[in-house]
Coordinates of C-alpha atoms and ligand atoms in Angstrom, one line a residue:
M1 CA -69.7 25.0 -28.0
A2 CA -67.1 22.8 -29.7
S3 CA -69.0 20.3 -31.8
E4 CA -67.9 16.7 -32.5
K5 CA -66.7 18.0 -36.0
E6 CA -64.5 20.7 -34.4
I7 CA -63.1 18.3 -31.8
K8 CA -62.2 15.9 -34.7
E9 CA -60.6 18.8 -36.7
I10 CA -58.3 19.5 -33.7
Y11 CA -57.3 15.8 -33.3
E12 CA -56.7 15.5 -37.0
N13 CA -55.0 18.8 -37.7
G14 CA -53.8 19.9 -34.3
M15 CA -50.1 19.8 -34.9
N16 CA -50.4 22.1 -37.9
I17 CA -52.7 24.4 -35.9
L18 CA -50.0 24.5 -33.3
E19 CA -47.2 25.3 -35.7
D20 CA -49.3 28.1 -37.2
L21 CA -50.1 29.6 -33.9
T22 CA -46.6 29.6 -32.5
N23 CA -45.0 30.9 -35.7
N24 CA -47.3 34.0 -35.9
V25 CA -47.4 35.2 -32.3
Q26 CA -47.1 39.0 -32.9
E27 CA -49.6 39.1 -35.8
I28 CA -52.1 36.9 -34.0
Q29 CA -51.8 38.9 -30.8
E30 CA -52.4 42.2 -32.7
Q31 CA -55.5 40.7 -34.4
V32 CA -56.8 39.4 -31.0
L33 CA -56.5 42.9 -29.5
E34 CA -58.0 44.6 -32.5
E35 CA -61.0 42.3 -32.4
I36 CA -61.5 42.8 -28.7
L37 CA -61.4 46.7 -29.2
K38 CA -63.7 46.6 -32.2
R39 CA -66.3 44.8 -30.2
N40 CA -65.9 46.3 -26.8
A41 CA -64.5 49.9 -27.1
G42 CA -68.0 51.3 -26.9
T43 CA -68.8 49.6 -23.5
E44 CA -69.3 51.9 -20.5
Y45 CA -66.1 50.5 -18.9
L46 CA -63.7 51.0 -21.9
S47 CA -65.2 54.1 -23.6
R48 CA -64.0 56.2 -20.7
F49 CA -60.5 55.7 -21.8
F50 CA -61.1 56.6 -25.4
P51 CA -62.5 60.2 -25.1
N52 CA -62.0 61.0 -28.8
G53 CA -63.4 57.7 -29.8
Q54 CA -60.2 56.4 -31.3
A55 CA -59.7 52.9 -29.8
D56 CA -56.7 51.4 -31.6
N57 CA -54.1 49.0 -30.2
Q58 CA -51.7 51.8 -29.4
S59 CA -54.2 54.0 -27.5
F60 CA -55.3 50.9 -25.6
K61 CA -51.8 50.6 -24.2
T62 CA -51.4 54.2 -23.3
N63 CA -54.9 54.9 -22.0
V64 CA -56.2 51.8 -20.4
P65 CA -55.0 51.2 -16.8
I66 CA -53.6 47.9 -15.5
I67 CA -56.0 46.6 -12.9
T68 CA -56.8 44.0 -10.4
Y69 CA -60.1 42.2 -9.7
E70 CA -61.1 44.9 -7.2
D71 CA -61.1 47.5 -9.9
I72 CA -63.5 45.6 -12.2
K73 CA -65.6 44.2 -9.3
P74 CA -68.2 47.1 -9.3
Y75 CA -69.0 46.4 -12.9
I76 CA -69.2 42.6 -12.3
D77 CA -71.5 43.2 -9.3
R78 CA -73.8 45.4 -11.3
I79 CA -74.1 42.7 -13.9
A80 CA -74.6 40.1 -11.2
N81 CA -77.3 42.3 -9.8
G82 CA -79.3 42.6 -13.0
E83 CA -77.7 45.4 -15.2
T84 CA -76.9 44.6 -18.8
S85 CA -73.6 42.9 -19.4
S86 CA -72.9 45.4 -22.2
I87 CA -71.6 47.8 -19.6
L88 CA -68.5 45.6 -19.8
L89 CA -68.5 43.5 -22.9
A90 CA -70.5 43.4 -26.1
Y91 CA -71.1 39.6 -26.3
R92 CA -73.6 37.8 -24.1
I93 CA -72.3 36.4 -20.9
I94 CA -73.5 32.8 -20.6
Q95 CA -72.5 32.5 -17.0
F96 CA -69.9 33.5 -14.4
L97 CA -67.0 31.4 -13.6
L98 CA -66.0 31.1 -9.9
S99 CA -62.2 31.4 -9.3
T100 CA -60.7 29.8 -6.3
G101 CA -57.4 31.7 -6.7
T102 CA -55.7 31.1 -3.5
S103 CA -58.4 28.9 -1.9
G104 CA -58.6 31.5 0.9
G105 CA -60.7 34.5 0.2
Q106 CA -64.0 35.0 -1.6
P107 CA -64.2 33.4 -5.1
K108 CA -64.1 35.9 -7.8
L109 CA -66.8 36.1 -10.5
I110 CA -65.4 36.0 -14.0
P111 CA -67.6 36.6 -17.0
M112 CA -67.6 33.8 -19.6
T113 CA -69.0 33.9 -23.1
A114 CA -69.7 31.0 -25.5
E115 CA -66.7 32.1 -27.5
S116 CA -64.3 32.3 -24.5
F117 CA -65.3 28.8 -23.6
E118 CA -64.5 27.6 -27.1
K119 CA -61.0 29.1 -26.8
R120 CA -60.3 27.2 -23.7
M121 CA -61.6 24.0 -25.2
S122 CA -59.2 24.3 -28.1
D123 CA -56.3 24.6 -25.6
L124 CA -57.5 21.6 -23.7
L125 CA -57.8 19.5 -26.9
L126 CA -54.4 20.6 -28.2
S127 CA -52.8 19.7 -24.9
D128 CA -54.5 16.4 -24.9
L129 CA -53.3 15.8 -28.5
V130 CA -49.7 16.7 -27.6
T131 CA -49.7 14.3 -24.6
R132 CA -51.2 11.4 -26.5
K133 CA -48.8 11.8 -29.3
C134 CA -45.9 11.4 -26.8
F135 CA -47.0 8.1 -25.5
S136 CA -47.5 5.5 -28.1
G137 CA -50.4 3.1 -27.6
S138 CA -52.1 5.4 -25.1
D139 CA -54.8 6.1 -27.6
E140 CA -56.2 2.6 -27.3
G141 CA -56.9 2.4 -23.6
K142 CA -59.0 4.3 -21.1
S143 CA -58.4 7.1 -18.7
L144 CA -59.0 6.8 -14.9
Y145 CA -59.5 10.6 -14.4
L146 CA -61.0 11.6 -11.0
Y147 CA -63.3 14.5 -11.7
F148 CA -65.7 16.3 -9.4
I149 CA -68.2 19.0 -9.6
K150 CA -69.7 21.5 -7.2
P151 CA -73.3 22.9 -7.1
E152 CA -73.8 26.0 -9.2
M153 CA -74.8 29.3 -7.6
E154 CA -77.2 31.9 -9.1
T155 CA -76.6 35.6 -9.0
P156 CA -79.6 37.9 -8.3
S157 CA -79.9 38.6 -12.0
G158 CA -80.4 34.9 -12.6
L159 CA -77.0 34.3 -14.3
K160 CA -75.4 31.0 -13.0
A161 CA -72.0 30.9 -11.4
S162 CA -69.9 27.8 -11.2
F163 CA -66.4 26.6 -11.3
F164 CA -65.0 26.0 -14.7
T165 CA -64.5 22.3 -14.2
T166 CA -68.2 22.0 -13.2
F167 CA -69.3 23.9 -16.2
Y168 CA -67.1 21.9 -18.5
F169 CA -68.0 18.5 -17.2
K170 CA -71.7 19.3 -18.0
T171 CA -71.0 20.2 -21.6
E172 CA -71.6 18.2 -24.7
S173 CA -67.9 19.0 -25.6
F174 CA -66.8 17.0 -22.6
K175 CA -69.4 14.2 -23.1
N176 CA -68.3 13.9 -26.8
G177 CA -64.7 14.4 -26.2
L178 CA -62.6 13.4 -23.2
A179 CA -65.4 11.6 -21.4
K180 CA -65.5 9.0 -24.1
F181 CA -62.1 7.8 -23.0
C182 CA -62.8 7.9 -19.3
T183 CA -63.6 4.9 -17.0
S184 CA -65.9 7.0 -14.9
P185 CA -69.4 7.1 -16.2
I186 CA -70.6 10.7 -16.6
D187 CA -73.3 10.3 -13.9
T188 CA -70.6 9.4 -11.3
I189 CA -68.7 12.6 -12.2
L190 CA -71.8 14.7 -12.1
C191 CA -72.8 13.4 -8.6
L192 CA -72.8 16.3 -6.1
D193 CA -71.7 14.2 -3.2
N194 CA -67.9 14.0 -3.6
K195 CA -67.6 10.9 -1.5
Q196 CA -70.1 8.8 -3.3
S197 CA -68.6 10.2 -6.6
M198 CA -65.0 9.2 -5.5
F199 CA -66.2 5.7 -4.4
C200 CA -67.9 4.9 -7.7
Q201 CA -65.2 6.4 -9.9
L202 CA -62.6 4.3 -8.1
L203 CA -64.8 1.2 -8.3
T204 CA -65.3 1.6 -12.1
G205 CA -61.6 2.2 -12.4
L206 CA -60.8 -1.0 -10.6
L207 CA -63.4 -3.0 -12.5
Q208 CA -61.7 -1.9 -15.7
R209 CA -58.1 -2.2 -14.4
D210 CA -56.7 -3.8 -17.4
E211 CA -57.9 -1.1 -19.7
V212 CA -56.6 1.9 -17.9
V213 CA -53.6 3.5 -19.5
R214 CA -53.8 7.0 -17.9
F215 CA -54.4 8.1 -14.3
G216 CA -55.1 11.7 -13.5
S217 CA -57.2 14.6 -12.5
T218 CA -57.1 18.4 -12.8
F219 CA -54.6 19.1 -10.0
A220 CA -52.3 16.9 -8.1
S221 CA -54.1 17.7 -4.9
V222 CA -57.1 15.6 -6.1
L223 CA -54.8 12.6 -6.7
A224 CA -53.3 13.0 -3.2
R225 CA -56.9 12.9 -1.9
T226 CA -57.7 9.9 -4.1
I227 CA -54.8 7.9 -2.7
K228 CA -55.8 8.6 0.8
F229 CA -59.4 7.6 -0.1
L230 CA -58.1 4.4 -1.5
E231 CA -56.2 3.7 1.7
D232 CA -59.4 4.1 3.7
Y233 CA -61.8 2.3 1.3
W234 CA -59.9 -0.4 -0.5
R235 CA -61.5 -3.2 1.6
E236 CA -65.0 -2.0 0.9
L237 CA -64.2 -1.6 -2.8
C238 CA -62.9 -5.1 -2.9
S239 CA -66.0 -6.4 -1.1
N240 CA -68.2 -4.6 -3.7
I241 CA -66.3 -6.4 -6.5
R242 CA -66.3 -9.7 -4.8
T243 CA -70.1 -9.7 -4.1
G244 CA -71.2 -7.7 -7.1
Y245 CA -73.3 -5.6 -4.8
L246 CA -72.9 -1.8 -4.4
S247 CA -72.4 -0.5 -0.9
D248 CA -75.8 0.7 0.3
W249 CA -74.6 4.2 1.3
I250 CA -74.4 4.9 -2.4
I251 CA -77.8 6.4 -2.8
D252 CA -77.3 9.0 -5.5
P253 CA -79.7 7.8 -8.3
G254 CA -77.2 8.7 -11.1
C255 CA -74.4 6.8 -9.5
K256 CA -76.6 3.8 -8.6
N257 CA -77.9 3.6 -12.2
A258 CA -74.4 4.0 -13.7
M259 CA -73.0 1.3 -11.4
S260 CA -75.7 -1.1 -12.1
L261 CA -74.6 -1.3 -15.7
I262 CA -70.9 -1.9 -14.7
L263 CA -71.0 -3.9 -11.4
T264 CA -73.1 -6.7 -12.9
R265 CA -71.7 -9.8 -11.3
P266 CA -69.5 -11.0 -8.4
N267 CA -65.9 -11.1 -9.5
R268 CA -63.9 -13.0 -6.9
E269 CA -60.8 -13.3 -8.9
L270 CA -60.4 -9.6 -9.4
A271 CA -61.3 -8.8 -5.8
D272 CA -58.5 -11.2 -4.7
S273 CA -55.9 -9.8 -6.9
I274 CA -56.7 -6.2 -5.7
Q275 CA -56.8 -7.3 -2.1
Q276 CA -53.4 -9.0 -2.4
I277 CA -51.9 -5.8 -3.8
C278 CA -53.4 -3.5 -1.2
E279 CA -52.5 -5.8 1.7
D280 CA -48.8 -5.3 0.9
K281 CA -47.4 -3.2 3.8
S282 CA -45.6 -0.9 1.4
W283 CA -47.7 1.0 -1.1
E284 CA -44.8 2.1 -3.2
G285 CA -45.9 2.0 -6.8
I286 CA -49.5 1.0 -5.9
I287 CA -50.9 2.9 -8.9
V288 CA -48.9 0.8 -11.4
K289 CA -49.6 -2.4 -9.5
L290 CA -53.3 -1.8 -9.5
W291 CA -53.4 -0.5 -13.1
P292 CA -50.5 -2.2 -14.8
K293 CA -51.0 -0.7 -18.2
I294 CA -50.8 3.0 -16.9
K295 CA -48.3 4.9 -19.0
Y296 CA -48.4 8.2 -17.2
I297 CA -50.1 10.3 -14.5
H298 CA -51.8 13.4 -15.8
C299 CA -52.4 16.4 -13.5
I300 CA -51.0 19.8 -12.9
V301 CA -47.9 19.4 -10.6
T302 CA -46.4 22.8 -10.9
G303 CA -46.7 25.9 -8.6
S304 CA -48.4 25.1 -5.3
M305 CA -49.0 21.5 -6.6
S306 CA -45.3 20.7 -6.6
Q307 CA -45.6 19.7 -3.0
Y308 CA -47.3 16.5 -4.2
V309 CA -44.6 15.5 -6.6
S310 CA -42.7 13.1 -4.2
L311 CA -46.0 11.5 -3.1
L312 CA -47.1 10.9 -6.7
E313 CA -43.6 9.6 -7.6
F314 CA -43.7 7.2 -4.6
Y315 CA -47.2 5.9 -5.3
G316 CA -46.8 6.0 -9.0
G317 CA -43.7 3.9 -8.9
G318 CA -41.8 6.4 -11.0
I319 CA -44.0 6.6 -14.1
P320 CA -44.0 10.0 -15.8
L321 CA -45.9 12.9 -14.3
V322 CA -47.4 14.9 -17.0
S323 CA -48.4 18.5 -16.1
P324 CA -50.5 19.5 -19.2
I325 CA -51.8 23.0 -19.0
Y326 CA -51.6 26.4 -17.3
N327 CA -55.0 28.2 -17.1
S328 CA -57.2 30.0 -14.8
S329 CA -60.8 31.1 -14.6
E330 CA -59.8 34.3 -16.4
S331 CA -58.1 32.7 -19.4
S332 CA -56.2 29.8 -20.7
F333 CA -52.5 30.6 -21.0
G334 CA -50.4 27.8 -22.3
I335 CA -49.8 24.2 -22.8
N336 CA -46.9 21.8 -22.0
L337 CA -45.4 20.8 -25.3
K338 CA -42.9 18.4 -23.6
P339 CA -45.1 16.1 -21.6
L340 CA -42.0 14.1 -20.5
S341 CA -40.3 17.1 -18.7
K342 CA -39.6 16.4 -15.1
P343 CA -42.1 18.3 -12.9
F344 CA -39.6 21.0 -11.8
D345 CA -38.6 21.6 -15.5
V346 CA -42.1 22.0 -16.9
S347 CA -42.8 25.1 -19.0
Y348 CA -46.0 26.1 -20.7
T349 CA -45.9 27.5 -24.3
F350 CA -48.4 30.4 -24.6
L351 CA -50.9 30.2 -27.4
P352 CA -51.5 33.6 -28.8
N353 CA -55.1 33.2 -30.0
T354 CA -56.8 32.8 -26.6
A355 CA -56.4 36.3 -25.2
Y356 CA -54.1 39.3 -25.5
F357 CA -51.2 38.9 -23.1
E358 CA -48.9 41.5 -21.6
F359 CA -46.1 41.0 -19.1
L360 CA -45.1 43.3 -16.2
P361 CA -41.4 42.8 -15.5
V362 CA -40.7 41.7 -12.0
G363 CA -37.3 41.9 -10.3
K364 CA -36.4 38.5 -8.9
D365 CA -32.7 38.5 -9.1
G366 CA -30.3 38.2 -6.2
E367 CA -32.2 39.0 -3.0
G368 CA -34.9 40.8 -4.8
K369 CA -38.5 39.7 -4.1
A370 CA -41.2 39.6 -6.6
Q371 CA -43.6 41.3 -4.2
E372 CA -41.4 44.2 -3.6
T373 CA -39.8 44.8 -6.9
R374 CA -42.4 45.0 -9.6
T375 CA -40.2 47.3 -11.7
D376 CA -41.3 50.6 -13.2
D377 CA -40.7 49.2 -16.6
E378 CA -43.7 49.2 -19.0
P379 CA -45.4 46.0 -19.7
V380 CA -44.1 44.0 -22.7
D381 CA -45.9 42.1 -25.4
L382 CA -45.9 38.3 -25.7
A383 CA -43.5 38.4 -28.6
N384 CA -41.1 40.7 -26.7
V385 CA -40.4 38.9 -23.4
K386 CA -36.8 38.1 -22.7
L387 CA -35.3 34.8 -21.9
G388 CA -34.5 34.3 -18.1
R389 CA -36.6 37.3 -17.0
Y390 CA -39.5 37.2 -14.5
Y391 CA -42.9 38.7 -15.3
E392 CA -46.3 39.1 -13.9
V393 CA -49.0 38.1 -16.5
V394 CA -51.6 40.6 -17.5
V395 CA -54.5 39.6 -19.7
T396 CA -57.1 41.2 -21.9
T397 CA -59.9 38.8 -22.9
L398 CA -62.8 38.7 -25.2
A399 CA -64.9 38.2 -22.1
G400 CA -64.6 41.6 -20.4
L401 CA -61.2 41.7 -18.7
Y402 CA -58.9 44.5 -19.8
R403 CA -55.3 44.6 -18.7
Y404 CA -56.2 42.5 -15.7
T405 CA -53.4 41.2 -13.5
V406 CA -54.0 37.5 -12.7
G407 CA -51.5 37.5 -9.8
D408 CA -49.1 34.9 -11.2
V409 CA -45.4 35.4 -11.6
L410 CA -43.7 33.5 -14.5
K411 CA -40.2 33.1 -15.8
V412 CA -39.3 32.8 -19.4
T413 CA -37.5 29.6 -20.1
G414 CA -37.4 29.3 -23.9
F415 CA -39.3 29.6 -27.1
Y416 CA -41.2 27.2 -29.3
N417 CA -41.1 28.7 -32.7
K418 CA -41.8 32.3 -31.8
S419 CA -43.9 31.6 -28.8
P420 CA -42.4 32.1 -25.4
Q421 CA -42.4 29.3 -22.8
F422 CA -42.9 30.1 -19.2
Q423 CA -42.2 28.3 -15.9
F424 CA -44.8 29.0 -13.3
V425 CA -42.9 30.7 -10.3
E426 CA -45.5 31.7 -7.7
R427 CA -48.7 33.4 -6.9
R428 CA -48.0 37.0 -6.1
N429 CA -50.4 37.4 -3.2
V430 CA -49.3 34.3 -1.3
V431 CA -46.7 35.4 1.1
L432 CA -45.6 35.0 4.7
S433 CA -44.9 38.3 6.2
I434 CA -43.6 39.7 9.5
D435 CA -42.5 43.3 9.8
V436 CA -40.7 44.1 6.6
D437 CA -39.8 40.5 5.8
K438 CA -41.7 38.9 3.0
T439 CA -41.2 35.3 2.3
T440 CA -42.8 34.3 -1.0
E441 CA -44.5 31.0 -2.1
E442 CA -41.4 30.1 -4.1
D443 CA -38.9 31.0 -1.2
L444 CA -41.0 28.8 1.1
S445 CA -41.3 25.9 -1.4
K446 CA -37.5 25.9 -2.2
A447 CA -36.5 26.0 1.4
I448 CA -38.9 23.1 2.3
M449 CA -37.7 21.1 -0.7
K450 CA -34.1 21.3 0.7
A451 CA -35.1 20.5 4.2
K452 CA -37.1 17.5 3.4
L453 CA -34.0 15.8 2.0
I454 CA -32.8 15.4 5.5
L455 CA -35.8 13.0 6.2
E456 CA -35.7 11.0 3.0
P457 CA -32.8 8.7 3.9
L458 CA -34.8 7.8 7.1
G459 CA -37.7 6.6 4.9
I460 CA -39.9 9.5 6.0
M461 CA -42.0 11.3 3.4
L462 CA -43.3 14.8 3.5
T463 CA -46.7 14.5 1.9
T464 CA -47.9 18.1 2.1
Y465 CA -47.2 21.3 4.0
S466 CA -48.5 24.7 4.8
S467 CA -47.5 27.7 7.0
Y468 CA -48.5 30.9 8.8
A469 CA -47.1 33.9 10.4
D470 CA -47.7 33.7 14.1
T471 CA -47.8 37.3 15.3
S472 CA -49.7 36.6 18.5
L473 CA -46.3 36.8 20.3
T474 CA -43.7 39.6 20.0
P475 CA -41.5 39.0 18.1
G476 CA -43.5 36.9 15.8
R477 CA -42.3 33.7 14.1
Y478 CA -43.1 31.7 11.0
V479 CA -44.7 28.4 11.8
L480 CA -44.6 25.4 9.3
F481 CA -47.0 22.5 9.2
W482 CA -45.7 19.3 7.8
E483 CA -47.7 16.1 7.3
L484 CA -45.2 13.2 7.5
K485 CA -45.5 9.5 7.0
M486 CA -43.2 6.5 6.7
K487 CA -42.6 5.4 3.1
G488 CA -43.4 1.8 3.8
S489 CA -46.7 2.3 5.8
N490 CA -49.1 4.8 7.1
D491 CA -47.4 4.6 10.5
L492 CA -46.4 7.8 12.2
P493 CA -42.6 8.3 11.9
K494 CA -40.6 8.3 15.1
L495 CA -39.6 12.0 15.3
D496 CA -36.1 12.5 16.5
A497 CA -35.9 16.0 18.0
K498 CA -32.3 16.6 16.7
I499 CA -33.2 15.7 13.2
M500 CA -36.4 17.8 13.2
E501 CA -34.4 20.8 14.5
Q502 CA -31.9 20.3 11.6
C503 CA -34.9 20.6 9.3
C504 CA -35.9 23.9 10.9
C505 CA -32.4 25.2 10.6
M506 CA -32.2 24.1 6.9
V507 CA -35.4 26.0 6.2
E508 CA -34.1 29.1 8.0
E509 CA -30.7 28.9 6.3
S510 CA -32.4 28.8 2.9
F511 CA -34.5 31.9 3.5
D512 CA -33.1 35.2 2.2
F513 CA -30.8 37.9 3.7
T514 CA -33.7 40.0 5.0
Y515 CA -35.2 37.1 7.0
K516 CA -31.8 36.1 8.4
S517 CA -30.9 39.7 9.4
H518 CA -34.2 40.0 11.2
R519 CA -33.6 36.7 13.0
K520 CA -30.1 37.9 14.0
V521 CA -31.3 41.0 15.6
G522 CA -34.2 39.2 17.2
S523 CA -37.1 40.9 15.4
I524 CA -38.2 37.5 14.2
S525 CA -38.3 34.6 16.5
A526 CA -37.0 31.0 15.8
L527 CA -39.0 29.1 13.2
E528 CA -41.4 26.5 14.5
L529 CA -42.2 23.3 12.8
R530 CA -45.4 21.4 13.7
V531 CA -45.7 17.9 12.5
V532 CA -49.3 16.7 11.9
K533 CA -50.6 13.2 11.4
H534 CA -51.5 11.5 8.1
G535 CA -54.9 12.7 6.9
T536 CA -54.8 16.2 8.6
F537 CA -54.4 18.0 5.4
D538 CA -57.5 16.1 4.1
E539 CA -59.5 17.8 6.8
L540 CA -58.1 21.1 5.7
M541 CA -59.3 20.5 2.2
D542 CA -62.8 19.4 3.5
F543 CA -62.9 22.7 5.4
Y544 CA -62.3 24.8 2.2
V545 CA -64.6 22.6 0.2
S546 CA -67.3 23.2 2.9
K547 CA -66.7 26.9 2.4
G548 CA -67.5 26.6 -1.3
V549 CA -64.3 25.6 -3.0
S550 CA -64.4 22.9 -5.6
V551 CA -62.4 19.7 -5.0
A552 CA -61.4 19.8 -8.7
Q553 CA -59.9 23.2 -8.4
Y554 CA -58.6 23.2 -4.9
K555 CA -55.1 24.8 -4.4
P556 CA -53.5 23.9 -1.1
P557 CA -52.8 27.1 0.8
S558 CA -49.0 27.5 1.2
C559 CA -49.6 30.3 3.7
L560 CA -52.7 30.3 5.9
K561 CA -54.6 33.4 6.7
S562 CA -57.6 31.8 8.4
E563 CA -57.6 31.1 12.1
E564 CA -60.0 28.2 11.6
A565 CA -57.6 26.6 9.2
V566 CA -54.7 26.9 11.6
K567 CA -57.0 25.3 14.3
I568 CA -57.7 22.3 12.0
L569 CA -54.0 21.7 11.4
N570 CA -53.2 22.2 15.1
S571 CA -55.7 19.5 16.0
G572 CA -53.7 17.0 14.0
M573 CA -50.4 18.0 15.7
V574 CA -48.1 15.1 17.0
G575 CA -45.0 17.1 17.7
K576 CA -43.5 20.6 17.5
F577 CA -39.9 21.6 17.1
F578 CA -37.9 24.9 16.9
S579 CA -34.7 26.2 15.3
P580 CA -32.1 27.0 18.0
K581 CA -32.8 30.5 19.3
T582 CA -29.3 31.7 18.5
M583 CA -28.9 30.2 15.0
F584 CA -27.7 33.4 13.3
Ligands
AMP1 P1 -58.7 29.1 -10.7 O1 -59.1 30.3 -11.4 O2 -59.4 28.9 -9.5 O3 -58.7 27.9 -11.6 O4 -57.1 29.3 -10.3 C1 -56.2 29.6 -11.3 C2 -54.9 29.7 -10.7 O5 -54.4 28.4 -10.5 C3 -53.9 30.3 -11.6 O6 -53.9 31.7 -11.6 C4 -52.6 29.8 -11.0 O7 -52.2 30.5 -9.8 C5 -53.0 28.3 -10.6 N1 -52.6 27.4 -11.7 C6 -53.4 27.0 -12.8 N2 -52.7 26.2 -13.6 C7 -51.5 26.1 -13.0 C8 -50.3 25.4 -13.4 N3 -50.2 24.6 -14.5 N4 -49.2 25.5 -12.5 C9 -49.2 26.3 -11.5 N5 -50.3 26.9 -11.0 C10 -51.4 26.9 -11.8

């Protein structure tokens, strides 16, 4: 694990390390692959592809197939059931990581070694360093970062399996590194009850409100949940501060103990000022009002998290949103070297030392859909991707994944030195589909971003959305769920049927030629828009968390596949609207 010395080395020398990595992409990538093969070519999995024993970089590319999780799952299952991990990789697995992927299906089990964890750590530290450098003075204060864990599982072989965030928050690297700057005491982060944890983390953040210079979490979805929690609990938080007593439903020993060291006396003055701010009917800019020294909000806001951008801009009063890193349970990919980029312009610079990366060209031009048009072209190396092209990322890691497709589609937007920078486009498997039409996560997001502009002048905010393909009727239709609220208050907006219909039309107009032609001939019915009340999507998140997903790694499902999930959103419905039948 990264020691205090290694952490210091990155903070002192990080910018030189970054220059070195990004200037030597090709060489470093070749070395990484050589090293992986030197160690692992003899494993049961890989040796099949090298019948004459020659396992060099070139024969790797010609012999080893590009795979998905399903292809490697039998090996992972064998290891989870007690066989030696050397069937897949030479180094010892310290545990499995659970991947949420799309929040929908079963989590995947991804092997992790001590070394693969260190690689991730160095990316996290480098990203933190770049962000701090960008905001002068942010070194001095504290971070109000809302972090949560989830209980670990154990495989039949006795190996643990947990979400990366859970593993990381329990390490010495976290305790000796980022945690030192956090307002949340480590015991509140490690509390298994997310509600008690959230309450105590917000309470400590409020008690230290003058020291907080950064507000954040892993993903934007966690901050959306935090703001809703604050709306529901600010009175109780103020009362704890006013009296100096912790609410008696906080029974977790770690939380109680940590809070006893911080909530040491009644503080009427502080409670009064927080109350005054929260009593304001409009919560616009509440984050900077409560924590006036905050310089930026730090969380991933790209991909499926982009739906929370308006909400964070509204509550954050316009302070910068910094989307720091692109990673997954399988590997770390890249970091954002321009922390001040607007959320929709964020690109991640790939760092060549974490894994060996290849890119499958994907046709996304014109009416092409990433789903349909993975081209026949061979995958290209990191150093050979072309500006403006779309690719699906394929990764080979030190921890037992060989030419593994992660399922993410990326676009090349530029280069830092020789290292390509990518914009996250969409998850490949997230798609609305009826008949031959396929509407991707990106298509949907772009269409909704346009349609919500109709509501903005009316002071109505779209806080989050989802969708599903309703094929219970023939012809089927796409159904959107929108959670709406008034900007100035939590009141339900008055929904004008004409305006909502316009939103439906705008979404359909923005969809592609295939969709429109199906609508025209009547093989897809008019789009339906269901408006749900404030807080309904929190229930959806609770549902997925109860199914095993970690709050810290929750990805809002843009397209629902589960009937139970649809039922939850339906239960919060306050209005439904349709596009005109004869729109096209
Ligand atoms: P998990 O393995 O559960 O952490 O999920 C990883 C997935 O989250 C990735 O494959 C992406 O689809 C998504 N993801 C992670 N980081 C980002 C990011 N910066 N922007 C957009 N999506 C991301």
